[in-house]
mmCIF file of C-alpha atoms and ligand atoms in Angstrom:
data_model
loop_
_atom_site.group_PDB
_atom_site.id
_atom_site.type_symbol
_atom_site.label_atom_id
_atom_site.label_comp_id
_atom_site.label_asym_id
_atom_site.label_seq_id
_atom_site.Cartn_x
_atom_site.Cartn_y
_atom_site.Cartn_z
ATOM 1 C CA UNK A 1 -6.925 -19.429 -19.816
ATOM 2 C CA UNK A 2 -3.883 -22.376 -19.680
ATOM 3 C CA UNK A 3 -3.015 -23.203 -16.205
ATOM 4 C CA UNK A 4 0.733 -25.034 -15.670
ATOM 5 C CA UNK A 5 0.646 -27.585 -13.199
ATOM 6 C CA UNK A 6 3.433 -29.229 -10.628
ATOM 7 C CA UNK A 7 1.901 -30.610 -8.740
ATOM 8 C CA UNK A 8 0.019 -34.428 -8.478
ATOM 9 C CA UNK A 9 -2.864 -33.078 -6.257
ATOM 10 C CA UNK A 10 -3.323 -30.099 -7.672
ATOM 11 C CA UNK A 11 -3.196 -32.124 -11.585
ATOM 12 C CA UNK A 12 -5.937 -34.548 -9.784
ATOM 13 C CA UNK A 13 -7.838 -32.290 -8.189
ATOM 14 C CA UNK A 14 -8.473 -30.228 -11.295
ATOM 15 C CA UNK A 15 -9.744 -33.685 -13.141
ATOM 16 C CA UNK A 16 -11.906 -34.687 -10.097
ATOM 17 C CA UNK A 17 -13.137 -31.563 -10.077
ATOM 18 C CA UNK A 18 -14.289 -31.278 -14.371
ATOM 19 C CA UNK A 19 -14.901 -35.397 -13.880
ATOM 20 C CA UNK A 20 -17.493 -34.312 -11.366
ATOM 21 C CA UNK A 21 -19.708 -32.461 -13.722
ATOM 22 C CA UNK A 22 -19.516 -35.043 -15.575
ATOM 23 C CA UNK A 23 -17.375 -34.306 -18.488
ATOM 24 C CA UNK A 24 -14.820 -36.067 -20.479
ATOM 25 C CA UNK A 25 -11.644 -35.220 -20.197
ATOM 26 C CA UNK A 26 -8.351 -35.882 -23.045
ATOM 27 C CA UNK A 27 -5.406 -35.691 -23.080
ATOM 28 C CA UNK A 28 -2.093 -35.705 -25.590
ATOM 29 C CA UNK A 29 1.580 -36.015 -23.588
ATOM 30 C CA UNK A 30 4.079 -34.524 -25.396
ATOM 31 C CA UNK A 31 8.328 -34.063 -24.733
ATOM 32 C CA UNK A 32 7.612 -30.683 -25.791
ATOM 33 C CA UNK A 33 9.251 -28.845 -28.267
ATOM 34 C CA UNK A 34 5.628 -28.599 -30.476
ATOM 35 C CA UNK A 35 5.179 -27.911 -34.001
ATOM 36 C CA UNK A 36 1.392 -28.414 -35.749
ATOM 37 C CA UNK A 37 2.082 -32.339 -35.639
ATOM 38 C CA UNK A 38 1.662 -31.692 -31.873
ATOM 39 C CA UNK A 39 -1.501 -29.043 -31.896
ATOM 40 C CA UNK A 40 -3.470 -31.196 -34.419
ATOM 41 C CA UNK A 41 -3.172 -34.074 -31.822
ATOM 42 C CA UNK A 42 -4.731 -31.290 -29.234
ATOM 43 C CA UNK A 43 -7.594 -30.326 -31.621
ATOM 44 C CA UNK A 44 -8.420 -34.339 -31.695
ATOM 45 C CA UNK A 45 -8.863 -34.640 -28.511
ATOM 46 C CA UNK A 46 -10.484 -31.624 -28.482
ATOM 47 C CA UNK A 47 -13.566 -33.889 -30.513
ATOM 48 C CA UNK A 48 -13.886 -36.746 -27.989
ATOM 49 C CA UNK A 49 -13.595 -34.319 -24.955
ATOM 50 C CA UNK A 50 -14.718 -31.534 -22.702
ATOM 51 C CA UNK A 51 -11.892 -30.225 -20.681
ATOM 52 C CA UNK A 52 -8.356 -31.502 -22.113
ATOM 53 C CA UNK A 53 -4.884 -32.160 -19.592
ATOM 54 C CA UNK A 54 -1.458 -32.148 -22.357
ATOM 55 C CA UNK A 55 1.642 -33.521 -20.421
ATOM 56 C CA UNK A 56 5.279 -32.039 -21.509
ATOM 57 C CA UNK A 57 8.527 -34.211 -19.951
ATOM 58 C CA UNK A 58 11.124 -35.959 -21.237
ATOM 59 C CA UNK A 59 11.213 -39.245 -20.929
ATOM 60 C CA UNK A 60 14.898 -40.249 -19.852
ATOM 61 C CA UNK A 61 13.570 -43.960 -19.269
ATOM 62 C CA UNK A 62 13.124 -43.728 -23.566
ATOM 63 C CA UNK A 63 16.513 -43.243 -24.733
ATOM 64 C CA UNK A 64 19.506 -45.145 -26.122
ATOM 65 C CA UNK A 65 22.480 -44.433 -23.814
ATOM 66 C CA UNK A 66 24.168 -42.676 -26.994
ATOM 67 C CA UNK A 67 20.603 -40.455 -28.429
ATOM 68 C CA UNK A 68 19.757 -37.505 -27.937
ATOM 69 C CA UNK A 69 18.314 -37.750 -24.408
ATOM 70 C CA UNK A 70 20.516 -34.471 -22.175
ATOM 71 C CA UNK A 71 20.616 -31.881 -26.487
ATOM 72 C CA UNK A 72 17.092 -32.973 -26.938
ATOM 73 C CA UNK A 73 15.049 -28.937 -27.008
ATOM 74 C CA UNK A 74 12.762 -27.893 -24.947
ATOM 75 C CA UNK A 75 11.237 -24.602 -25.691
ATOM 76 C CA UNK A 76 8.766 -24.183 -22.286
ATOM 77 C CA UNK A 77 7.353 -21.103 -23.217
ATOM 78 C CA UNK A 78 6.867 -20.532 -26.776
ATOM 79 C CA UNK A 79 4.547 -24.304 -25.936
ATOM 80 C CA UNK A 80 2.747 -22.888 -23.002
ATOM 81 C CA UNK A 81 1.442 -20.309 -25.751
ATOM 82 C CA UNK A 82 1.024 -23.282 -28.296
ATOM 83 C CA UNK A 83 -0.711 -24.724 -26.094
ATOM 84 C CA UNK A 84 -2.719 -22.482 -25.429
ATOM 85 C CA UNK A 85 -4.122 -21.400 -28.575
ATOM 86 C CA UNK A 86 -4.760 -25.558 -29.352
ATOM 87 C CA UNK A 87 -7.456 -25.469 -27.341
ATOM 88 C CA UNK A 88 -5.178 -26.890 -24.337
ATOM 89 C CA UNK A 89 -6.683 -26.358 -20.497
ATOM 90 C CA UNK A 90 -4.289 -28.018 -18.674
ATOM 91 C CA UNK A 91 -0.236 -28.260 -19.520
ATOM 92 C CA UNK A 92 1.031 -31.685 -16.882
ATOM 93 C CA UNK A 93 4.892 -30.672 -15.829
ATOM 94 C CA UNK A 94 5.969 -33.188 -14.412
ATOM 95 C CA UNK A 95 9.689 -33.717 -12.578
ATOM 96 C CA UNK A 96 11.940 -37.167 -13.330
ATOM 97 C CA UNK A 97 11.420 -37.394 -9.633
ATOM 98 C CA UNK A 98 7.548 -37.188 -9.071
ATOM 99 C CA UNK A 99 7.587 -39.659 -12.546
ATOM 100 C CA UNK A 100 10.047 -41.890 -10.966
ATOM 101 C CA UNK A 101 9.729 -41.193 -6.836
ATOM 102 C CA UNK A 102 12.367 -44.387 -6.468
ATOM 103 C CA UNK A 103 14.699 -43.193 -8.827
ATOM 104 C CA UNK A 104 15.171 -44.186 -12.179
ATOM 105 C CA UNK A 105 16.959 -47.658 -11.561
ATOM 106 C CA UNK A 106 14.111 -48.818 -9.214
ATOM 107 C CA UNK A 107 11.065 -47.940 -11.545
ATOM 108 C CA UNK A 108 8.620 -50.330 -12.410
ATOM 109 C CA UNK A 109 8.675 -51.109 -15.957
ATOM 110 C CA UNK A 110 6.512 -51.659 -17.911
ATOM 111 C CA UNK A 111 6.522 -54.591 -20.917
ATOM 112 C CA UNK A 112 4.459 -55.065 -23.889
ATOM 113 C CA UNK A 113 5.927 -58.069 -25.005
ATOM 114 C CA UNK A 114 5.683 -58.449 -29.654
ATOM 115 C CA UNK A 115 5.085 -55.683 -30.868
ATOM 116 C CA UNK A 116 8.148 -54.225 -28.687
ATOM 117 C CA UNK A 117 10.554 -56.380 -30.315
ATOM 118 C CA UNK A 118 9.851 -55.317 -33.843
ATOM 119 C CA UNK A 119 11.280 -52.353 -36.347
ATOM 120 C CA UNK A 120 11.938 -49.783 -33.305
ATOM 121 C CA UNK A 121 12.553 -52.139 -30.534
ATOM 122 C CA UNK A 122 15.242 -53.857 -32.616
ATOM 123 C CA UNK A 123 17.204 -51.304 -33.346
ATOM 124 C CA UNK A 124 16.108 -49.287 -30.149
ATOM 125 C CA UNK A 125 16.227 -51.762 -27.689
ATOM 126 C CA UNK A 126 14.020 -50.694 -24.262
ATOM 127 C CA UNK A 127 13.309 -47.658 -26.488
ATOM 128 C CA UNK A 128 8.801 -48.664 -26.180
ATOM 129 C CA UNK A 129 9.536 -50.113 -22.247
ATOM 130 C CA UNK A 130 9.892 -46.299 -21.054
ATOM 131 C CA UNK A 131 7.521 -45.462 -23.754
ATOM 132 C CA UNK A 132 5.028 -47.854 -21.293
ATOM 133 C CA UNK A 133 6.214 -46.640 -18.366
ATOM 134 C CA UNK A 134 6.053 -43.399 -18.929
ATOM 135 C CA UNK A 135 2.884 -43.449 -20.319
ATOM 136 C CA UNK A 136 1.116 -45.431 -18.010
ATOM 137 C CA UNK A 137 2.022 -43.395 -15.173
ATOM 138 C CA UNK A 138 0.753 -40.207 -17.427
ATOM 139 C CA UNK A 139 -2.280 -42.658 -17.673
ATOM 140 C CA UNK A 140 -2.761 -42.752 -13.515
ATOM 141 C CA UNK A 141 -1.882 -39.682 -13.045
ATOM 142 C CA UNK A 142 -3.800 -38.138 -15.307
ATOM 143 C CA UNK A 143 -6.973 -41.068 -15.680
ATOM 144 C CA UNK A 144 -8.653 -39.279 -19.197
ATOM 145 C CA UNK A 145 -11.506 -41.006 -21.067
ATOM 146 C CA UNK A 146 -9.313 -40.495 -23.481
ATOM 147 C CA UNK A 147 -5.771 -40.544 -25.153
ATOM 148 C CA UNK A 148 -4.261 -39.207 -28.837
ATOM 149 C CA UNK A 149 -1.093 -40.079 -29.910
ATOM 150 C CA UNK A 150 0.866 -39.501 -34.107
ATOM 151 C CA UNK A 151 0.814 -41.860 -36.544
ATOM 152 C CA UNK A 152 3.692 -40.824 -37.265
ATOM 153 C CA UNK A 153 5.304 -42.658 -34.582
ATOM 154 C CA UNK A 154 3.313 -45.429 -36.002
ATOM 155 C CA UNK A 155 4.477 -48.880 -33.591
ATOM 156 C CA UNK A 156 3.824 -46.201 -29.941
ATOM 157 C CA UNK A 157 0.712 -46.176 -31.632
ATOM 158 C CA UNK A 158 0.182 -49.845 -31.983
ATOM 159 C CA UNK A 159 2.210 -50.790 -28.612
ATOM 160 C CA UNK A 160 -0.555 -48.323 -26.946
ATOM 161 C CA UNK A 161 -2.447 -49.613 -27.865
ATOM 162 C CA UNK A 162 -2.135 -52.937 -26.500
ATOM 163 C CA UNK A 163 -0.944 -51.339 -23.876
ATOM 164 C CA UNK A 164 -4.048 -50.109 -22.985
ATOM 165 C CA UNK A 165 -5.643 -53.011 -23.526
ATOM 166 C CA UNK A 166 -3.989 -55.882 -21.777
ATOM 167 C CA UNK A 167 -2.997 -53.540 -18.537
ATOM 168 C CA UNK A 168 -7.275 -52.891 -19.213
ATOM 169 C CA UNK A 169 -6.498 -48.462 -19.222
ATOM 170 C CA UNK A 170 -10.801 -47.261 -18.777
ATOM 171 C CA UNK A 171 -9.001 -44.995 -21.593
ATOM 172 C CA UNK A 172 -10.383 -44.444 -26.000
ATOM 173 C CA UNK A 173 -6.640 -44.354 -28.081
ATOM 174 C CA UNK A 174 -6.756 -42.066 -30.947
ATOM 175 C CA UNK A 175 -4.423 -41.463 -34.153
ATOM 176 C CA UNK A 176 -3.860 -38.583 -34.951
ATOM 177 C CA UNK A 177 -3.032 -38.074 -39.240
ATOM 178 C CA UNK A 178 0.665 -36.995 -40.022
ATOM 179 C CA UNK A 179 0.736 -33.870 -40.009
ATOM 180 C CA UNK A 180 3.324 -33.046 -43.430
ATOM 181 C CA UNK A 181 6.141 -29.735 -44.324
ATOM 182 C CA UNK A 182 5.131 -27.880 -47.539
ATOM 183 C CA UNK A 183 7.900 -30.983 -48.969
ATOM 184 C CA UNK A 184 6.094 -32.887 -47.031
ATOM 185 C CA UNK A 185 8.523 -34.666 -44.257
ATOM 186 C CA UNK A 186 6.769 -35.347 -41.842
ATOM 187 C CA UNK A 187 6.984 -32.952 -38.586
ATOM 188 C CA UNK A 188 9.017 -33.913 -35.818
ATOM 189 C CA UNK A 189 10.913 -32.608 -33.161
ATOM 190 C CA UNK A 190 13.630 -34.133 -34.167
ATOM 191 C CA UNK A 191 13.476 -31.692 -38.163
ATOM 192 C CA UNK A 192 15.523 -29.104 -37.302
ATOM 193 C CA UNK A 193 18.659 -30.718 -36.255
ATOM 194 C CA UNK A 194 19.161 -31.534 -40.161
ATOM 195 C CA UNK A 195 21.538 -28.465 -41.339
ATOM 196 C CA UNK A 196 20.184 -26.724 -43.628
ATOM 197 C CA UNK A 197 23.191 -28.607 -46.700
ATOM 198 C CA UNK A 198 20.867 -32.093 -45.833
ATOM 199 C CA UNK A 199 17.435 -31.021 -45.363
ATOM 200 C CA UNK A 200 16.519 -30.817 -49.101
ATOM 201 C CA UNK A 201 17.149 -34.990 -48.524
ATOM 202 C CA UNK A 202 15.154 -35.180 -46.293
ATOM 203 C CA UNK A 203 11.730 -35.486 -48.342
ATOM 204 C CA UNK A 204 13.236 -38.419 -49.728
ATOM 205 C CA UNK A 205 12.177 -40.379 -47.556
ATOM 206 C CA UNK A 206 8.785 -39.423 -48.218
ATOM 207 C CA UNK A 207 8.383 -40.212 -51.786
ATOM 208 C CA UNK A 208 10.158 -43.655 -51.622
ATOM 209 C CA UNK A 209 7.206 -45.185 -48.979
ATOM 210 C CA UNK A 210 4.802 -43.533 -52.470
ATOM 211 C CA UNK A 211 6.984 -44.918 -54.310
ATOM 212 C CA UNK A 212 7.172 -48.980 -52.218
ATOM 213 C CA UNK A 213 2.832 -47.890 -52.463
ATOM 214 C CA UNK A 214 3.073 -48.597 -55.946
ATOM 215 C CA UNK A 215 5.802 -50.818 -56.367
ATOM 216 C CA UNK A 216 3.253 -53.150 -53.693
ATOM 217 C CA UNK A 217 -0.121 -52.098 -54.869
ATOM 218 C CA UNK A 218 0.098 -52.970 -58.666
ATOM 219 C CA UNK A 219 1.767 -56.080 -58.152
ATOM 220 C CA UNK A 220 5.228 -56.234 -57.152
ATOM 221 C CA UNK A 221 6.731 -58.860 -53.991
ATOM 222 C CA UNK A 222 7.057 -57.684 -50.977
ATOM 223 C CA UNK A 223 10.426 -59.230 -51.272
ATOM 224 C CA UNK A 224 11.135 -56.216 -54.842
ATOM 225 C CA UNK A 225 9.269 -53.653 -53.389
ATOM 226 C CA UNK A 226 11.100 -53.428 -49.781
ATOM 227 C CA UNK A 227 14.896 -53.505 -50.948
ATOM 228 C CA UNK A 228 14.356 -51.226 -54.102
ATOM 229 C CA UNK A 229 13.023 -48.404 -50.746
ATOM 230 C CA UNK A 230 16.079 -49.443 -48.961
ATOM 231 C CA UNK A 231 18.091 -49.491 -52.273
ATOM 232 C CA UNK A 232 16.429 -45.943 -52.979
ATOM 233 C CA UNK A 233 17.437 -44.615 -49.667
ATOM 234 C CA UNK A 234 20.783 -45.809 -49.534
ATOM 235 C CA UNK A 235 21.950 -44.198 -52.661
ATOM 236 C CA UNK A 236 19.658 -40.288 -51.517
ATOM 237 C CA UNK A 237 22.603 -41.171 -48.749
ATOM 238 C CA UNK A 238 20.249 -42.635 -46.485
ATOM 239 C CA UNK A 239 22.048 -44.683 -44.189
ATOM 240 C CA UNK A 240 18.263 -47.572 -43.860
ATOM 241 C CA UNK A 241 17.164 -48.666 -40.787
ATOM 242 C CA UNK A 242 14.529 -50.410 -41.951
ATOM 243 C CA UNK A 243 11.938 -50.886 -45.645
ATOM 244 C CA UNK A 244 9.466 -53.098 -45.079
ATOM 245 C CA UNK A 245 5.340 -52.548 -46.050
ATOM 246 C CA UNK A 246 4.112 -55.119 -42.954
ATOM 247 C CA UNK A 247 0.399 -55.915 -41.967
ATOM 248 C CA UNK A 248 -1.191 -53.466 -39.453
ATOM 249 C CA UNK A 249 -0.427 -55.120 -36.371
ATOM 250 C CA UNK A 250 3.392 -55.349 -37.905
ATOM 251 C CA UNK A 251 3.090 -58.777 -38.654
ATOM 252 C CA UNK A 252 4.616 -59.774 -42.391
ATOM 253 C CA UNK A 253 2.014 -60.239 -44.916
ATOM 254 C CA UNK A 254 2.080 -63.557 -46.714
ATOM 255 C CA UNK A 255 2.217 -63.340 -50.222
ATOM 256 C CA UNK A 256 -1.563 -62.301 -50.777
ATOM 257 C CA UNK A 257 -2.118 -58.222 -51.301
ATOM 258 C CA UNK A 258 -5.155 -57.792 -50.477
ATOM 259 C CA UNK A 259 -6.152 -55.758 -46.802
ATOM 260 C CA UNK A 260 -4.576 -53.001 -45.335
ATOM 261 C CA UNK A 261 -1.071 -52.933 -45.033
ATOM 262 C CA UNK A 262 1.512 -49.888 -43.437
ATOM 263 C CA UNK A 263 4.684 -49.067 -45.254
ATOM 264 C CA UNK A 264 7.085 -48.147 -42.859
ATOM 265 C CA UNK A 265 10.818 -46.414 -43.239
ATOM 266 C CA UNK A 266 13.720 -44.961 -40.531
ATOM 267 C CA UNK A 267 16.444 -43.544 -41.923
ATOM 268 C CA UNK A 268 19.675 -41.660 -40.748
ATOM 269 C CA UNK A 269 20.143 -38.673 -42.770
ATOM 270 C CA UNK A 270 23.432 -36.838 -41.341
ATOM 271 C CA UNK A 271 23.298 -37.988 -38.062
ATOM 272 C CA UNK A 272 19.173 -37.463 -38.078
ATOM 273 C CA UNK A 273 17.610 -40.785 -37.607
ATOM 274 C CA UNK A 274 13.789 -40.317 -39.010
ATOM 275 C CA UNK A 275 11.122 -42.005 -39.414
ATOM 276 C CA UNK A 276 7.698 -41.843 -40.799
ATOM 277 C CA UNK A 277 5.494 -44.422 -43.191
ATOM 278 C CA UNK A 278 1.678 -44.566 -45.317
ATOM 279 C CA UNK A 279 -1.150 -46.906 -44.893
ATOM 280 C CA UNK A 280 -2.743 -47.545 -47.481
HETATM 281 O O1 PAF B 1 5.432 -39.783 -28.884
HETATM 282 C C1 PAF B 1 6.415 -39.430 -27.814
HETATM 283 O O2 PAF B 1 6.881 -37.760 -27.476
HETATM 284 C C2 PAF B 1 6.833 -39.428 -26.833
HETATM 285 O O3 PAF B 1 7.369 -41.202 -26.497
HETATM 286 C C3 PAF B 1 5.142 -40.400 -25.334
HETATM 287 C C4 PAF B 1 4.429 -40.660 -26.011
HETATM 288 C C5 PAF B 1 5.675 -38.640 -24.923
HETATM 289 C C6 PAF B 1 6.159 -40.935 -24.511
HETATM 290 O O4 PAF B 1 7.154 -40.043 -23.641
#
């Protein structure tokens, strides 16, 4: 049976007991409204740990003033059942007050320079500060040996890896594969904001990413690939924030096409902002 914990002392006692028994602790942080993508992270963490903690916390500090914090979908009962079925042992449910004891305005802020400022960081100022601020607290609360994050949030994973190295958290970070709907749309809690009318259009993102990969591998310049990707998305009704090809560390590639790359897109369809990427 999964145990739901709302008290930090209880969480610490459980984890300390596991560690005394020599067990490896895995962690999957989430904002709830869970889907198969999250459950795949629990299963991934399970392959690297003996016990799993997952948190559900809709973190106010990572939402911009005009973003969807108050309407972010909350489905606690389904989340608990799904986590249990996926193999989670403890569901950690911090309150805003316990996460930010001095209030959000006085919270010690964790800022990871460089990678946080690119792409998402440019369109969502302060977003990664909020993510790092909450994830560092969650790491201190849970004290896992290993933690799993989805590769759909490619830049988030890169920012967290940098934070973990820089702040010397003794935690192994795993990146879980993107889980997709049957038609290729990357699973996301925000997909449910798409109206039935525009939902079919959302699959264009994946098709454009694959076309960007194909064109780049066939020798097209990065500038051409990016311009064509953005044009295809706009033609399909998206408002494009970016459609880019980057090095794995999100730096800009030079003229050489050698080595690993990632194509990333962020674009709005109606009022819903979607992100996706393809690594190659
Ligand atoms: O990816 C998410 O759901 C969130 O950014 C995270 C990592 C749980 C931090 O709030």
